[in-house]
JSON list of C-alpha atoms in Angstrom, two decimals:
[
{"chain": "J", "resi": 212, "resn": "UNK", "atom": "CA", "xyz": [11.93, -0.43, -18.65]},
{"chain": "J", "resi": 213, "resn": "UNK", "atom": "CA", "xyz": [14.80, -2.00, -21.20]},
{"chain": "J", "resi": 214, "resn": "UNK", "atom": "CA", "xyz": [14.28, -4.28, -24.45]},
{"chain": "J", "resi": 215, "resn": "UNK", "atom": "CA", "xyz": [13.40, -8.10, -23.40]},
{"chain": "J", "resi": 216, "resn": "UNK", "atom": "CA", "xyz": [15.32, -8.72, -27.07]},
{"chain": "J", "resi": 217, "resn": "UNK", "atom": "CA", "xyz": [17.46, -6.00, -27.57]},
{"chain": "J", "resi": 218, "resn": "UNK", "atom": "CA", "xyz": [18.13, -4.88, -24.06]},
{"chain": "J", "resi": 219, "resn": "UNK", "atom": "CA", "xyz": [18.31, -1.34, -24.89]},
{"chain": "J", "resi": 220, "resn": "UNK", "atom": "CA", "xyz": [16.75, 1.94, -22.93]},
{"chain": "J", "resi": 221, "resn": "UNK", "atom": "CA", "xyz": [13.51, 2.92, -24.17]},
{"chain": "J", "resi": 222, "resn": "UNK", "atom": "CA", "xyz": [11.13, 5.06, -22.50]},
{"chain": "J", "resi": 223, "resn": "UNK", "atom": "CA", "xyz": [8.61, 3.97, -20.24]},
{"chain": "J", "resi": 224, "resn": "UNK", "atom": "CA", "xyz": [4.89, 4.54, -22.46]},
{"chain": "J", "resi": 225, "resn": "UNK", "atom": "CA", "xyz": [7.26, 2.89, -25.41]},
{"chain": "J", "resi": 226, "resn": "UNK", "atom": "CA", "xyz": [5.09, 0.12, -27.02]},
{"chain": "J", "resi": 227, "resn": "UNK", "atom": "CA", "xyz": [7.93, -0.86, -29.57]},
{"chain": "J", "resi": 228, "resn": "UNK", "atom": "CA", "xyz": [11.34, -0.72, -29.10]},
{"chain": "J", "resi": 229, "resn": "UNK", "atom": "CA", "xyz": [13.44, 1.90, -31.64]},
{"chain": "J", "resi": 230, "resn": "UNK", "atom": "CA", "xyz": [16.24, 0.03, -31.23]},
{"chain": "J", "resi": 231, "resn": "UNK", "atom": "CA", "xyz": [15.13, -2.65, -32.98]},
{"chain": "J", "resi": 232, "resn": "UNK", "atom": "CA", "xyz": [11.25, -2.48, -33.32]},
{"chain": "J", "resi": 233, "resn": "UNK", "atom": "CA", "xyz": [10.49, -6.01, -31.02]},
{"chain": "J", "resi": 234, "resn": "UNK", "atom": "CA", "xyz": [6.42, -5.02, -29.12]},
{"chain": "J", "resi": 235, "resn": "UNK", "atom": "CA", "xyz": [7.86, -3.89, -25.33]},
{"chain": "J", "resi": 236, "resn": "UNK", "atom": "CA", "xyz": [6.32, -6.59, -22.44]},
{"chain": "J", "resi": 237, "resn": "UNK", "atom": "CA", "xyz": [3.39, -4.94, -20.54]},
{"chain": "J", "resi": 238, "resn": "UNK", "atom": "CA", "xyz": [5.35, -5.13, -16.64]},
{"chain": "J", "resi": 239, "resn": "UNK", "atom": "CA", "xyz": [2.88, -6.49, -14.33]},
{"chain": "J", "resi": 240, "resn": "UNK", "atom": "CA", "xyz": [0.85, -3.74, -12.40]},
{"chain": "J", "resi": 241, "resn": "UNK", "atom": "CA", "xyz": [2.08, -4.48, -8.74]},
{"chain": "J", "resi": 242, "resn": "UNK", "atom": "CA", "xyz": [0.90, -7.77, -6.69]},
{"chain": "J", "resi": 243, "resn": "UNK", "atom": "CA", "xyz": [-0.19, -9.14, -9.33]},
{"chain": "J", "resi": 244, "resn": "UNK", "atom": "CA", "xyz": [-2.22, -12.86, -9.12]},
{"chain": "J", "resi": 245, "resn": "UNK", "atom": "CA", "xyz": [-1.59, -15.66, -11.56]},
{"chain": "J", "resi": 246, "resn": "UNK", "atom": "CA", "xyz": [-4.83, -16.78, -13.28]},
{"chain": "J", "resi": 247, "resn": "UNK", "atom": "CA", "xyz": [-3.31, -19.74, -13.61]},
{"chain": "J", "resi": 248, "resn": "UNK", "atom": "CA", "xyz": [-2.35, -21.01, -9.50]},
{"chain": "J", "resi": 249, "resn": "UNK", "atom": "CA", "xyz": [-4.73, -19.29, -8.16]},
{"chain": "J", "resi": 250, "resn": "UNK", "atom": "CA", "xyz": [-7.29, -21.58, -11.16]},
{"chain": "J", "resi": 251, "resn": "UNK", "atom": "CA", "xyz": [-5.21, -25.23, -10.57]},
{"chain": "J", "resi": 252, "resn": "UNK", "atom": "CA", "xyz": [-4.68, -24.32, -6.94]},
{"chain": "J", "resi": 253, "resn": "UNK", "atom": "CA", "xyz": [-9.05, -24.21, -6.68]},
{"chain": "J", "resi": 254, "resn": "UNK", "atom": "CA", "xyz": [-8.79, -27.30, -8.95]},
{"chain": "J", "resi": 255, "resn": "UNK", "atom": "CA", "xyz": [-6.16, -29.61, -6.61]},
{"chain": "J", "resi": 256, "resn": "UNK", "atom": "CA", "xyz": [-7.38, -27.53, -3.51]},
{"chain": "J", "resi": 257, "resn": "UNK", "atom": "CA", "xyz": [-10.36, -26.21, -3.97]},
{"chain": "J", "resi": 258, "resn": "UNK", "atom": "CA", "xyz": [-12.47, -27.60, -0.38]},
{"chain": "J", "resi": 259, "resn": "UNK", "atom": "CA", "xyz": [-9.38, -26.35, 1.49]},
{"chain": "J", "resi": 260, "resn": "UNK", "atom": "CA", "xyz": [-10.38, -22.78, -0.02]},
{"chain": "J", "resi": 261, "resn": "UNK", "atom": "CA", "xyz": [-6.01, -22.41, -0.80]},
{"chain": "J", "resi": 262, "resn": "UNK", "atom": "CA", "xyz": [-7.24, -20.60, -3.51]},
{"chain": "J", "resi": 263, "resn": "UNK", "atom": "CA", "xyz": [-9.46, -18.26, -1.86]},
{"chain": "J", "resi": 264, "resn": "UNK", "atom": "CA", "xyz": [-6.74, -17.50, 0.42]},
{"chain": "J", "resi": 265, "resn": "UNK", "atom": "CA", "xyz": [-4.08, -16.98, -2.40]},
{"chain": "J", "resi": 266, "resn": "UNK", "atom": "CA", "xyz": [-5.85, -14.54, -3.86]},
{"chain": "J", "resi": 267, "resn": "UNK", "atom": "CA", "xyz": [-7.02, -12.77, -0.83]},
{"chain": "J", "resi": 268, "resn": "UNK", "atom": "CA", "xyz": [-10.64, -14.00, 0.21]},
{"chain": "J", "resi": 269, "resn": "UNK", "atom": "CA", "xyz": [-9.78, -15.18, 2.89]},
{"chain": "J", "resi": 270, "resn": "UNK", "atom": "CA", "xyz": [-13.49, -15.24, 4.82]},
{"chain": "J", "resi": 271, "resn": "UNK", "atom": "CA", "xyz": [-14.32, -17.41, 1.60]},
{"chain": "J", "resi": 272, "resn": "UNK", "atom": "CA", "xyz": [-11.77, -19.33, 2.25]},
{"chain": "J", "resi": 273, "resn": "UNK", "atom": "CA", "xyz": [-12.40, -20.43, 6.00]},
{"chain": "J", "resi": 274, "resn": "UNK", "atom": "CA", "xyz": [-16.00, -20.77, 4.62]},
{"chain": "J", "resi": 275, "resn": "UNK", "atom": "CA", "xyz": [-14.56, -23.20, 2.40]},
{"chain": "J", "resi": 276, "resn": "UNK", "atom": "CA", "xyz": [-12.99, -25.78, 4.51]},
{"chain": "J", "resi": 277, "resn": "UNK", "atom": "CA", "xyz": [-15.65, -25.76, 7.10]},
{"chain": "J", "resi": 278, "resn": "UNK", "atom": "CA", "xyz": [-18.51, -26.59, 4.64]},
{"chain": "J", "resi": 279, "resn": "UNK", "atom": "CA", "xyz": [-15.38, -29.03, 2.62]},
{"chain": "J", "resi": 280, "resn": "UNK", "atom": "CA", "xyz": [-15.29, -30.38, 6.75]},
{"chain": "J", "resi": 281, "resn": "UNK", "atom": "CA", "xyz": [-18.91, -30.49, 7.63]},
{"chain": "J", "resi": 282, "resn": "UNK", "atom": "CA", "xyz": [-20.08, -32.51, 4.14]},
{"chain": "J", "resi": 283, "resn": "UNK", "atom": "CA", "xyz": [-16.89, -35.03, 4.79]},
{"chain": "J", "resi": 284, "resn": "UNK", "atom": "CA", "xyz": [-15.37, -34.01, 1.92]},
{"chain": "J", "resi": 285, "resn": "UNK", "atom": "CA", "xyz": [-18.48, -33.40, -0.73]},
{"chain": "J", "resi": 286, "resn": "UNK", "atom": "CA", "xyz": [-18.09, -29.43, -0.38]},
{"chain": "J", "resi": 287, "resn": "UNK", "atom": "CA", "xyz": [-14.93, -29.83, -1.61]},
{"chain": "J", "resi": 288, "resn": "UNK", "atom": "CA", "xyz": [-17.22, -29.78, -5.11]},
{"chain": "J", "resi": 289, "resn": "UNK", "atom": "CA", "xyz": [-17.58, -25.87, -4.45]},
{"chain": "J", "resi": 290, "resn": "UNK", "atom": "CA", "xyz": [-13.66, -25.17, -4.59]},
{"chain": "J", "resi": 291, "resn": "UNK", "atom": "CA", "xyz": [-13.08, -27.25, -7.58]},
{"chain": "J", "resi": 292, "resn": "UNK", "atom": "CA", "xyz": [-15.76, -25.35, -9.79]},
{"chain": "J", "resi": 293, "resn": "UNK", "atom": "CA", "xyz": [-13.95, -21.87, -8.59]},
{"chain": "J", "resi": 294, "resn": "UNK", "atom": "CA", "xyz": [-10.52, -22.97, -10.13]},
{"chain": "J", "resi": 295, "resn": "UNK", "atom": "CA", "xyz": [-13.04, -24.09, -13.89]},
{"chain": "J", "resi": 296, "resn": "UNK", "atom": "CA", "xyz": [-14.42, -20.55, -13.72]},
{"chain": "J", "resi": 297, "resn": "UNK", "atom": "CA", "xyz": [-11.11, -19.49, -13.08]},
{"chain": "J", "resi": 298, "resn": "UNK", "atom": "CA", "xyz": [-9.16, -20.45, -16.17]},
{"chain": "J", "resi": 299, "resn": "UNK", "atom": "CA", "xyz": [-11.87, -19.78, -17.88]},
{"chain": "J", "resi": 300, "resn": "UNK", "atom": "CA", "xyz": [-12.11, -15.92, -16.97]},
{"chain": "J", "resi": 301, "resn": "UNK", "atom": "CA", "xyz": [-15.34, -15.51, -15.01]},
{"chain": "J", "resi": 302, "resn": "UNK", "atom": "CA", "xyz": [-13.26, -14.77, -11.88]},
{"chain": "J", "resi": 303, "resn": "UNK", "atom": "CA", "xyz": [-11.40, -12.64, -12.68]},
{"chain": "J", "resi": 304, "resn": "UNK", "atom": "CA", "xyz": [-9.51, -9.75, -10.13]},
{"chain": "J", "resi": 305, "resn": "UNK", "atom": "CA", "xyz": [-8.55, -10.93, -6.90]},
{"chain": "J", "resi": 306, "resn": "UNK", "atom": "CA", "xyz": [-10.08, -9.04, -3.69]},
{"chain": "J", "resi": 307, "resn": "UNK", "atom": "CA", "xyz": [-7.97, -5.70, -4.00]},
{"chain": "J", "resi": 308, "resn": "UNK", "atom": "CA", "xyz": [-9.76, -6.15, -7.81]},
{"chain": "J", "resi": 309, "resn": "UNK", "atom": "CA", "xyz": [-6.64, -5.85, -9.25]},
{"chain": "J", "resi": 310, "resn": "UNK", "atom": "CA", "xyz": [-7.28, -8.58, -12.72]},
{"chain": "J", "resi": 311, "resn": "UNK", "atom": "CA", "xyz": [-4.98, -11.43, -13.22]},
{"chain": "J", "resi": 312, "resn": "UNK", "atom": "CA", "xyz": [-2.66, -11.95, -14.96]},
{"chain": "J", "resi": 313, "resn": "UNK", "atom": "CA", "xyz": [-1.96, -14.96, -18.11]}
]
């Protein structure tokens, strides 16, 4: 690992750079999904389940498409509400249980 400020090599477990004293950024978990991206997808394309596909919930994404088609678009409110819940942190993990990152 390297310091994002001075590029000095650091220990993987270090929280502060010993060279410049800047707090080190934590590496993102493998395959981490963005909370902002998922929330905005839910708000703008939630009727098509795009945010659920992004988070790995394929079955729920397909169900949202069917609900939106059957209700002639009114079912899209489901995805809109979920988008807001994602942004507020009520829905905070993907299908594999990994936390969403900011």
